[in-house]
mmCIF file of C-alpha atoms in Angstrom:
data_model
loop_
_atom_site.group_PDB
_atom_site.id
_atom_site.type_symbol
_atom_site.label_atom_id
_atom_site.label_comp_id
_atom_site.label_asym_id
_atom_site.label_seq_id
_atom_site.Cartn_x
_atom_site.Cartn_y
_atom_site.Cartn_z
ATOM 1 C CA MET A 1 82.225 -36.622 96.201
ATOM 2 C CA ASN A 2 85.295 -38.538 94.472
ATOM 3 C CA ALA A 3 83.274 -38.835 91.411
ATOM 4 C CA VAL A 4 81.961 -36.214 88.414
ATOM 5 C CA ALA A 5 78.791 -34.874 89.222
ATOM 6 C CA ARG A 6 77.714 -35.565 85.775
ATOM 7 C CA THR A 7 77.969 -39.501 84.773
ATOM 8 C CA ALA A 8 78.493 -40.013 80.430
ATOM 9 C CA PRO A 9 77.110 -42.563 78.767
ATOM 10 C CA GLY A 10 79.510 -43.928 76.218
ATOM 11 C CA GLY A 11 83.303 -43.823 77.286
ATOM 12 C CA ARG A 12 84.440 -42.835 74.186
ATOM 13 C CA LEU A 13 82.186 -40.622 72.996
ATOM 14 C CA ALA A 14 82.270 -38.843 76.331
ATOM 15 C CA ALA A 15 86.013 -38.665 76.460
ATOM 16 C CA ALA A 16 86.363 -36.633 72.926
ATOM 17 C CA VAL A 17 82.988 -33.988 73.668
ATOM 18 C CA GLU A 18 84.630 -33.093 77.059
ATOM 19 C CA SER A 19 87.999 -32.311 76.319
ATOM 20 C CA PRO A 20 88.616 -29.151 74.872
ATOM 21 C CA VAL A 21 90.877 -30.249 72.711
ATOM 22 C CA VAL A 22 87.706 -31.593 70.575
ATOM 23 C CA ALA A 23 86.406 -28.282 70.740
ATOM 24 C CA LEU A 24 89.140 -26.326 69.329
ATOM 25 C CA SER A 25 89.004 -28.801 66.010
ATOM 26 C CA PRO A 26 86.768 -26.966 64.474
ATOM 27 C CA TRP A 27 88.957 -24.144 64.682
ATOM 28 C CA ILE A 28 91.547 -25.296 63.796
ATOM 29 C CA VAL A 29 90.194 -27.674 61.045
ATOM 30 C CA PHE A 30 90.043 -23.727 59.289
ATOM 31 C CA SER A 31 92.612 -22.527 59.669
ATOM 32 C CA VAL A 32 94.742 -25.208 58.180
ATOM 33 C CA VAL A 33 92.504 -25.383 55.897
ATOM 34 C CA VAL A 34 91.615 -22.470 54.512
ATOM 35 C CA GLY A 35 93.307 -20.548 51.527
ATOM 36 C CA PRO A 36 93.093 -19.583 48.078
ATOM 37 C CA GLY A 37 90.272 -21.298 46.695
ATOM 38 C CA ARG A 38 89.548 -22.556 49.497
ATOM 39 C CA PHE A 39 87.026 -20.778 51.187
ATOM 40 C CA GLU A 40 84.381 -22.707 50.736
ATOM 41 C CA LEU A 41 85.072 -25.682 51.676
ATOM 42 C CA ALA A 42 87.288 -24.657 54.811
ATOM 43 C CA VAL A 43 84.296 -22.885 56.705
ATOM 44 C CA GLY A 44 81.674 -25.593 55.322
ATOM 45 C CA LEU A 45 84.533 -28.390 57.177
ATOM 46 C CA ALA A 46 84.605 -26.695 60.658
ATOM 47 C CA LEU A 47 80.670 -25.507 60.773
ATOM 48 C CA ALA A 48 79.780 -29.564 60.250
ATOM 49 C CA VAL A 49 81.960 -30.510 62.672
ATOM 50 C CA SER A 50 81.130 -27.593 64.938
ATOM 51 C CA VAL A 51 77.090 -28.581 64.874
ATOM 52 C CA ALA A 52 78.107 -32.914 64.914
ATOM 53 C CA LEU A 53 80.331 -31.587 68.077
ATOM 54 C CA PHE A 54 77.182 -29.119 69.455
ATOM 55 C CA VAL A 55 74.771 -32.019 68.892
ATOM 56 C CA ALA A 56 77.350 -34.859 70.238
ATOM 57 C CA SER A 57 78.129 -32.754 73.122
ATOM 58 C CA ARG A 58 74.305 -32.349 74.025
ATOM 59 C CA MET A 59 73.073 -36.503 74.036
ATOM 60 C CA VAL A 60 76.063 -37.222 75.809
ATOM 61 C CA TYR A 61 75.322 -34.396 78.801
ATOM 62 C CA ARG A 62 71.420 -33.925 78.340
ATOM 63 C CA GLY A 63 70.607 -30.746 80.529
ATOM 64 C CA SER A 64 73.867 -29.705 80.593
ATOM 65 C CA SER A 65 75.007 -25.961 80.584
ATOM 66 C CA LEU A 66 76.527 -24.769 77.878
ATOM 67 C CA LYS A 67 80.071 -23.938 76.918
ATOM 68 C CA ILE A 68 81.378 -21.412 75.753
ATOM 69 C CA LEU A 69 83.600 -22.816 73.194
ATOM 70 C CA GLU A 70 80.198 -25.163 71.683
ATOM 71 C CA VAL A 71 78.098 -21.706 71.304
ATOM 72 C CA THR A 72 81.037 -19.571 69.882
ATOM 73 C CA ASP A 73 81.910 -22.641 67.331
ATOM 74 C CA VAL A 74 78.590 -23.177 65.852
ATOM 75 C CA VAL A 75 77.845 -19.383 65.435
ATOM 76 C CA PHE A 76 81.141 -17.799 64.120
ATOM 77 C CA PHE A 77 81.509 -20.313 61.791
ATOM 78 C CA ALA A 78 77.613 -20.168 60.476
ATOM 79 C CA VAL A 79 77.968 -15.783 59.822
ATOM 80 C CA LEU A 80 81.242 -17.207 58.099
ATOM 81 C CA ALA A 81 79.096 -19.176 55.736
ATOM 82 C CA VAL A 82 76.696 -16.390 55.340
ATOM 83 C CA VAL A 83 79.492 -13.600 54.892
ATOM 84 C CA GLY A 84 80.696 -16.179 52.596
ATOM 85 C CA ALA A 85 77.607 -16.544 50.601
ATOM 86 C CA PHE A 86 76.784 -13.380 49.971
ATOM 87 C CA ALA A 87 79.712 -11.318 49.298
ATOM 88 C CA SER A 88 81.801 -9.442 46.690
ATOM 89 C CA PRO A 89 84.362 -10.576 44.951
ATOM 90 C CA GLY A 90 86.540 -8.081 46.394
ATOM 91 C CA THR A 91 85.594 -9.358 49.833
ATOM 92 C CA HIS A 92 85.576 -13.176 49.156
ATOM 93 C CA ARG A 93 89.130 -12.968 48.307
ATOM 94 C CA TRP A 94 90.364 -10.979 51.478
ATOM 95 C CA LEU A 95 88.072 -13.474 53.355
ATOM 96 C CA GLU A 96 90.637 -16.785 51.744
ATOM 97 C CA THR A 97 93.461 -14.761 52.390
ATOM 98 C CA TYR A 98 93.206 -13.341 55.621
ATOM 99 C CA ALA A 99 89.749 -15.801 57.219
ATOM 100 C CA GLY A 100 92.894 -17.715 58.985
ATOM 101 C CA GLU A 101 94.396 -15.314 60.526
ATOM 102 C CA VAL A 102 91.609 -13.635 61.882
ATOM 103 C CA SER A 103 90.277 -16.599 63.099
ATOM 104 C CA ASN A 104 93.455 -17.291 65.014
ATOM 105 C CA LEU A 105 93.030 -14.088 66.406
ATOM 106 C CA ALA A 106 89.145 -14.580 67.535
ATOM 107 C CA LEU A 107 90.444 -17.828 69.262
ATOM 108 C CA MET A 108 93.241 -16.208 71.463
ATOM 109 C CA LEU A 109 90.620 -12.863 72.283
ATOM 110 C CA ILE A 110 88.205 -16.131 73.688
ATOM 111 C CA ALA A 111 91.365 -18.009 75.300
ATOM 112 C CA PHE A 112 92.866 -14.429 77.057
ATOM 113 C CA GLY A 113 89.253 -12.907 77.472
ATOM 114 C CA SER A 114 88.332 -15.983 79.231
ATOM 115 C CA ILE A 115 90.865 -16.342 81.682
ATOM 116 C CA ALA A 116 90.182 -12.552 82.671
ATOM 117 C CA VAL A 117 87.304 -12.923 83.548
ATOM 118 C CA ARG A 118 88.242 -16.217 85.474
ATOM 119 C CA THR A 119 87.089 -18.633 83.941
ATOM 120 C CA PRO A 120 89.289 -20.101 80.848
ATOM 121 C CA PHE A 121 87.279 -21.843 78.701
ATOM 122 C CA THR A 122 89.078 -25.468 79.422
ATOM 123 C CA MET A 123 88.092 -24.919 82.810
ATOM 124 C CA GLN A 124 84.113 -25.570 81.693
ATOM 125 C CA TYR A 125 85.510 -29.559 80.454
ATOM 126 C CA GLY A 126 87.881 -29.340 83.153
ATOM 127 C CA ARG A 127 84.635 -29.745 85.165
ATOM 128 C CA GLU A 128 83.754 -33.005 83.266
ATOM 129 C CA ARG A 129 86.555 -34.664 84.594
ATOM 130 C CA VAL A 130 86.617 -33.907 88.326
ATOM 131 C CA GLY A 131 84.755 -34.225 91.847
ATOM 132 C CA PRO A 132 83.343 -30.977 92.899
ATOM 133 C CA GLU A 133 84.871 -30.650 95.912
ATOM 134 C CA TYR A 134 87.979 -29.363 93.814
ATOM 135 C CA TRP A 135 86.578 -26.981 91.242
ATOM 136 C CA LYS A 136 87.607 -24.507 93.772
ATOM 137 C CA SER A 137 90.603 -25.399 94.480
ATOM 138 C CA ARG A 138 94.139 -22.984 93.392
ATOM 139 C CA GLU A 139 95.726 -25.947 91.750
ATOM 140 C CA PHE A 140 92.152 -26.747 90.019
ATOM 141 C CA LEU A 141 91.538 -22.857 88.976
ATOM 142 C CA HIS A 142 95.415 -22.551 88.695
ATOM 143 C CA ALA A 143 96.218 -25.052 85.716
ATOM 144 C CA ASN A 144 93.390 -24.232 83.798
ATOM 145 C CA ASP A 145 95.189 -20.356 83.442
ATOM 146 C CA VAL A 146 97.923 -22.084 82.234
ATOM 147 C CA ILE A 147 96.410 -24.253 79.920
ATOM 148 C CA THR A 148 94.012 -21.569 78.303
ATOM 149 C CA ALA A 149 96.650 -19.249 78.154
ATOM 150 C CA VAL A 150 98.770 -21.704 76.141
ATOM 151 C CA TRP A 151 95.888 -22.312 73.823
ATOM 152 C CA GLY A 152 96.433 -17.939 73.356
ATOM 153 C CA LEU A 153 99.984 -18.286 72.752
ATOM 154 C CA ALA A 154 99.478 -21.034 69.823
ATOM 155 C CA PHE A 155 96.931 -19.138 68.034
ATOM 156 C CA LEU A 156 98.588 -15.598 68.257
ATOM 157 C CA VAL A 157 101.900 -17.562 67.130
ATOM 158 C CA ALA A 158 99.904 -19.392 64.914
ATOM 159 C CA ALA A 159 97.828 -15.939 63.530
ATOM 160 C CA LEU A 160 101.539 -13.701 63.179
ATOM 161 C CA ALA A 161 102.413 -16.740 61.052
ATOM 162 C CA GLY A 162 99.618 -16.293 58.713
ATOM 163 C CA GLY A 163 100.089 -13.035 58.872
ATOM 164 C CA PHE A 164 103.552 -12.814 58.038
ATOM 165 C CA GLY A 165 103.060 -15.439 55.408
ATOM 166 C CA ASP A 166 100.351 -13.399 53.536
ATOM 167 C CA LEU A 167 100.961 -9.196 54.117
ATOM 168 C CA VAL A 168 105.435 -10.165 54.156
ATOM 169 C CA LEU A 169 106.000 -13.049 51.970
ATOM 170 C CA HIS A 170 102.948 -12.126 50.130
ATOM 171 C CA ASN A 171 102.295 -15.794 49.649
ATOM 172 C CA PRO A 172 98.748 -16.935 51.785
ATOM 173 C CA SER A 173 100.098 -20.577 50.894
ATOM 174 C CA ASN A 174 103.710 -20.410 51.612
ATOM 175 C CA LEU A 175 104.256 -24.056 53.360
ATOM 176 C CA TRP A 176 105.900 -22.739 56.377
ATOM 177 C CA THR A 177 103.750 -20.022 57.705
ATOM 178 C CA ALA A 178 100.404 -21.501 56.304
ATOM 179 C CA TRP A 179 101.420 -25.189 57.335
ATOM 180 C CA ILE A 180 104.314 -26.234 59.313
ATOM 181 C CA ILE A 181 104.047 -23.266 62.192
ATOM 182 C CA GLN A 182 100.916 -23.541 62.496
ATOM 183 C CA ILE A 183 100.447 -27.082 63.440
ATOM 184 C CA ALA A 184 103.185 -27.190 65.485
ATOM 185 C CA ALA A 185 101.984 -24.287 67.215
ATOM 186 C CA ILE A 186 99.048 -26.497 67.849
ATOM 187 C CA VAL A 187 100.841 -29.752 68.374
ATOM 188 C CA ALA A 188 102.738 -27.567 71.457
ATOM 189 C CA ALA A 189 99.840 -27.160 72.734
ATOM 190 C CA LEU A 190 97.630 -30.070 72.527
ATOM 191 C CA SER A 191 101.566 -31.941 73.996
ATOM 192 C CA PHE A 192 101.248 -29.674 76.475
ATOM 193 C CA THR A 193 97.632 -30.201 77.802
ATOM 194 C CA GLU A 194 97.947 -33.761 77.942
ATOM 195 C CA TRP A 195 101.109 -32.664 80.293
ATOM 196 C CA TYR A 196 100.435 -30.130 82.777
ATOM 197 C CA PRO A 197 97.200 -31.831 84.414
ATOM 198 C CA LYS A 198 99.741 -34.755 85.305
ATOM 199 C CA VAL A 199 101.629 -32.199 87.075
ATOM 200 C CA VAL A 200 99.260 -30.132 89.335
ATOM 201 C CA ARG A 201 98.362 -34.217 90.415
ATOM 202 C CA SER A 202 101.583 -35.141 91.593
ATOM 203 C CA ARG A 203 102.150 -31.575 93.498
ATOM 204 C CA VAL A 204 98.778 -32.779 95.294
ATOM 205 C CA ARG A 205 98.916 -36.633 95.716
ATOM 206 C CA THR A 206 101.436 -37.606 97.843
ATOM 207 C CA GLY A 207 104.543 -39.533 96.041
ATOM 208 C CA GLU A 208 102.560 -39.782 92.418
ATOM 209 C CA PRO A 209 105.781 -38.970 90.459
ATOM 210 C CA PRO A 210 105.931 -35.766 87.878
ATOM 211 C CA PRO A 211 105.698 -36.954 83.902
ATOM 212 C CA PRO A 212 109.375 -36.652 82.710
ATOM 213 C CA VAL A 213 109.877 -33.278 80.101
ATOM 214 C CA ARG A 214 110.362 -35.941 77.738
ATOM 215 C CA ASN A 215 106.608 -36.471 77.215
ATOM 216 C CA LEU A 216 106.235 -33.160 76.278
ATOM 217 C CA LEU A 217 109.110 -33.436 73.853
ATOM 218 C CA ILE A 218 107.739 -36.618 72.050
ATOM 219 C CA PRO A 219 105.230 -35.128 69.813
ATOM 220 C CA LEU A 220 107.488 -32.229 68.661
ATOM 221 C CA ALA A 221 109.978 -34.392 68.429
ATOM 222 C CA ALA A 222 107.924 -36.198 66.487
ATOM 223 C CA LEU A 223 107.066 -33.503 64.214
ATOM 224 C CA ILE A 224 110.179 -32.861 63.185
ATOM 225 C CA ILE A 225 111.313 -35.891 60.814
ATOM 226 C CA PRO A 226 108.174 -35.524 58.832
ATOM 227 C CA VAL A 227 108.877 -31.585 58.510
ATOM 228 C CA GLY A 228 112.427 -31.981 56.862
ATOM 229 C CA VAL A 229 110.763 -34.951 54.948
ATOM 230 C CA VAL A 230 108.183 -32.439 53.549
ATOM 231 C CA SER A 231 111.073 -29.256 52.941
ATOM 232 C CA LEU A 232 112.561 -31.453 50.495
ATOM 233 C CA ILE A 233 109.794 -33.364 48.967
ATOM 234 C CA PHE A 234 108.722 -29.018 48.082
ATOM 235 C CA ASP A 235 112.020 -27.952 48.547
ATOM 236 C CA ALA A 236 110.244 -25.449 50.100
ATOM 237 C CA ALA A 237 114.437 -24.604 52.170
ATOM 238 C CA ALA A 238 117.990 -25.366 50.993
ATOM 239 C CA ALA A 239 117.927 -29.261 50.720
ATOM 240 C CA TRP A 240 120.958 -29.196 53.744
ATOM 241 C CA PHE A 241 118.267 -27.242 55.555
ATOM 242 C CA GLY A 242 115.698 -30.351 55.446
ATOM 243 C CA VAL A 243 118.071 -32.948 55.835
ATOM 244 C CA GLY A 244 119.777 -31.091 59.341
ATOM 245 C CA LEU A 245 115.837 -31.184 60.773
ATOM 246 C CA ILE A 246 115.811 -35.062 59.787
ATOM 247 C CA LEU A 247 118.550 -35.994 61.409
ATOM 248 C CA ILE A 248 117.718 -33.641 64.608
ATOM 249 C CA GLY A 249 114.430 -35.887 64.600
ATOM 250 C CA VAL A 250 116.463 -39.050 64.545
ATOM 251 C CA ILE A 251 119.087 -37.622 67.248
ATOM 252 C CA LEU A 252 116.541 -36.491 69.924
ATOM 253 C CA ALA A 253 114.136 -38.988 69.201
ATOM 254 C CA ARG A 254 116.771 -41.647 70.103
ATOM 255 C CA ALA A 255 117.531 -39.851 72.488
ATOM 256 C CA ILE A 256 114.392 -39.428 74.048
ATOM 257 C CA ASN A 257 113.771 -43.377 73.256
ATOM 258 C CA LYS A 258 117.160 -44.211 75.101
ATOM 259 C CA ASP A 259 116.818 -41.725 78.341
ATOM 260 C CA ALA A 260 112.529 -43.820 78.403
ATOM 261 C CA GLU A 261 114.375 -47.403 78.187
ATOM 262 C CA MET A 262 117.244 -45.603 81.435
ATOM 263 C CA THR A 263 114.903 -44.327 83.497
ATOM 264 C CA ARG A 264 111.823 -47.124 82.610
ATOM 265 C CA PRO A 265 110.202 -48.694 86.238
ATOM 266 C CA ASN A 266 111.172 -52.547 85.425
ATOM 267 C CA GLY A 267 114.017 -51.917 82.848
ATOM 268 C CA GLY A 268 117.044 -51.602 85.445
ATOM 269 C CA ARG A 269 118.401 -48.506 86.914
ATOM 270 C CA SER A 270 118.094 -45.152 86.482
ATOM 271 C CA ARG A 271 120.251 -42.256 85.655
ATOM 272 C CA ARG A 272 120.667 -42.236 89.607
ATOM 273 C CA GLY A 273 122.724 -45.726 89.497
ATOM 274 C CA ARG A 274 119.125 -46.702 91.210
ATOM 275 C CA TYR A 275 116.543 -50.007 90.926
ATOM 276 C CA HIS A 276 113.395 -49.466 90.833
ATOM 277 C CA GLY A 277 111.316 -52.149 91.085
ATOM 278 C CA LYS A 278 108.483 -53.418 88.885
ATOM 279 C CA LEU A 279 105.191 -51.160 89.120
ATOM 280 C CA ARG A 280 102.447 -52.721 90.674
#
């Protein structure tokens, strides 16, 4: 049986709710939005997204088992909303300052905890995409361990960056620690989540070439230019640093595009000088 055991109606909706990246979106929204004066907005948005995803999942996969992130999303942000509503002014200020780090650390614990109990949270979503005959394969289990660990590291980096801004710089709204570094960590994990499964498939399918490393780097390279622009606009660093980031981004983008042209199957010779025929 090569098809997934449960067929979901509605292609785009099914593809969305079966993605661990989408399931993480309430946490990402919360950690990026939360800050002084924005706690209610952040927890409200995160809770709304969590409930919407939970309902969408139940509509698409009726009778399916609950997923770790589905339940955790709704419970965590519902509890946080109640605590915030009845918190004292001092507790409320503490939540505005440190709730982002708390959420990132909670996600890190979920990621590494799920690996420790041999049920990485991405595996529940991976099972929606492959047939049951692959669920216990070494490649499938290892791939989910690796991807879940990368997400755990990304949220650890985000928590450390936010903590540095809060505790060392005493500036919860610092552009680098509250936004740029955290967003870069998430983008890196997103890129790896898309890239690594293709690497695993190339190992188990004879004749399927592995995806080039540039596919992993493209999103990060694309992020460098806007970071440099934002740095200049908000005076977040020395002018030479912002200009340098823009130049590095342009150089990387040109190098990646040039490499893609040289290795394109229908575009001529690769770097090794061999002609690749057109894709069939």
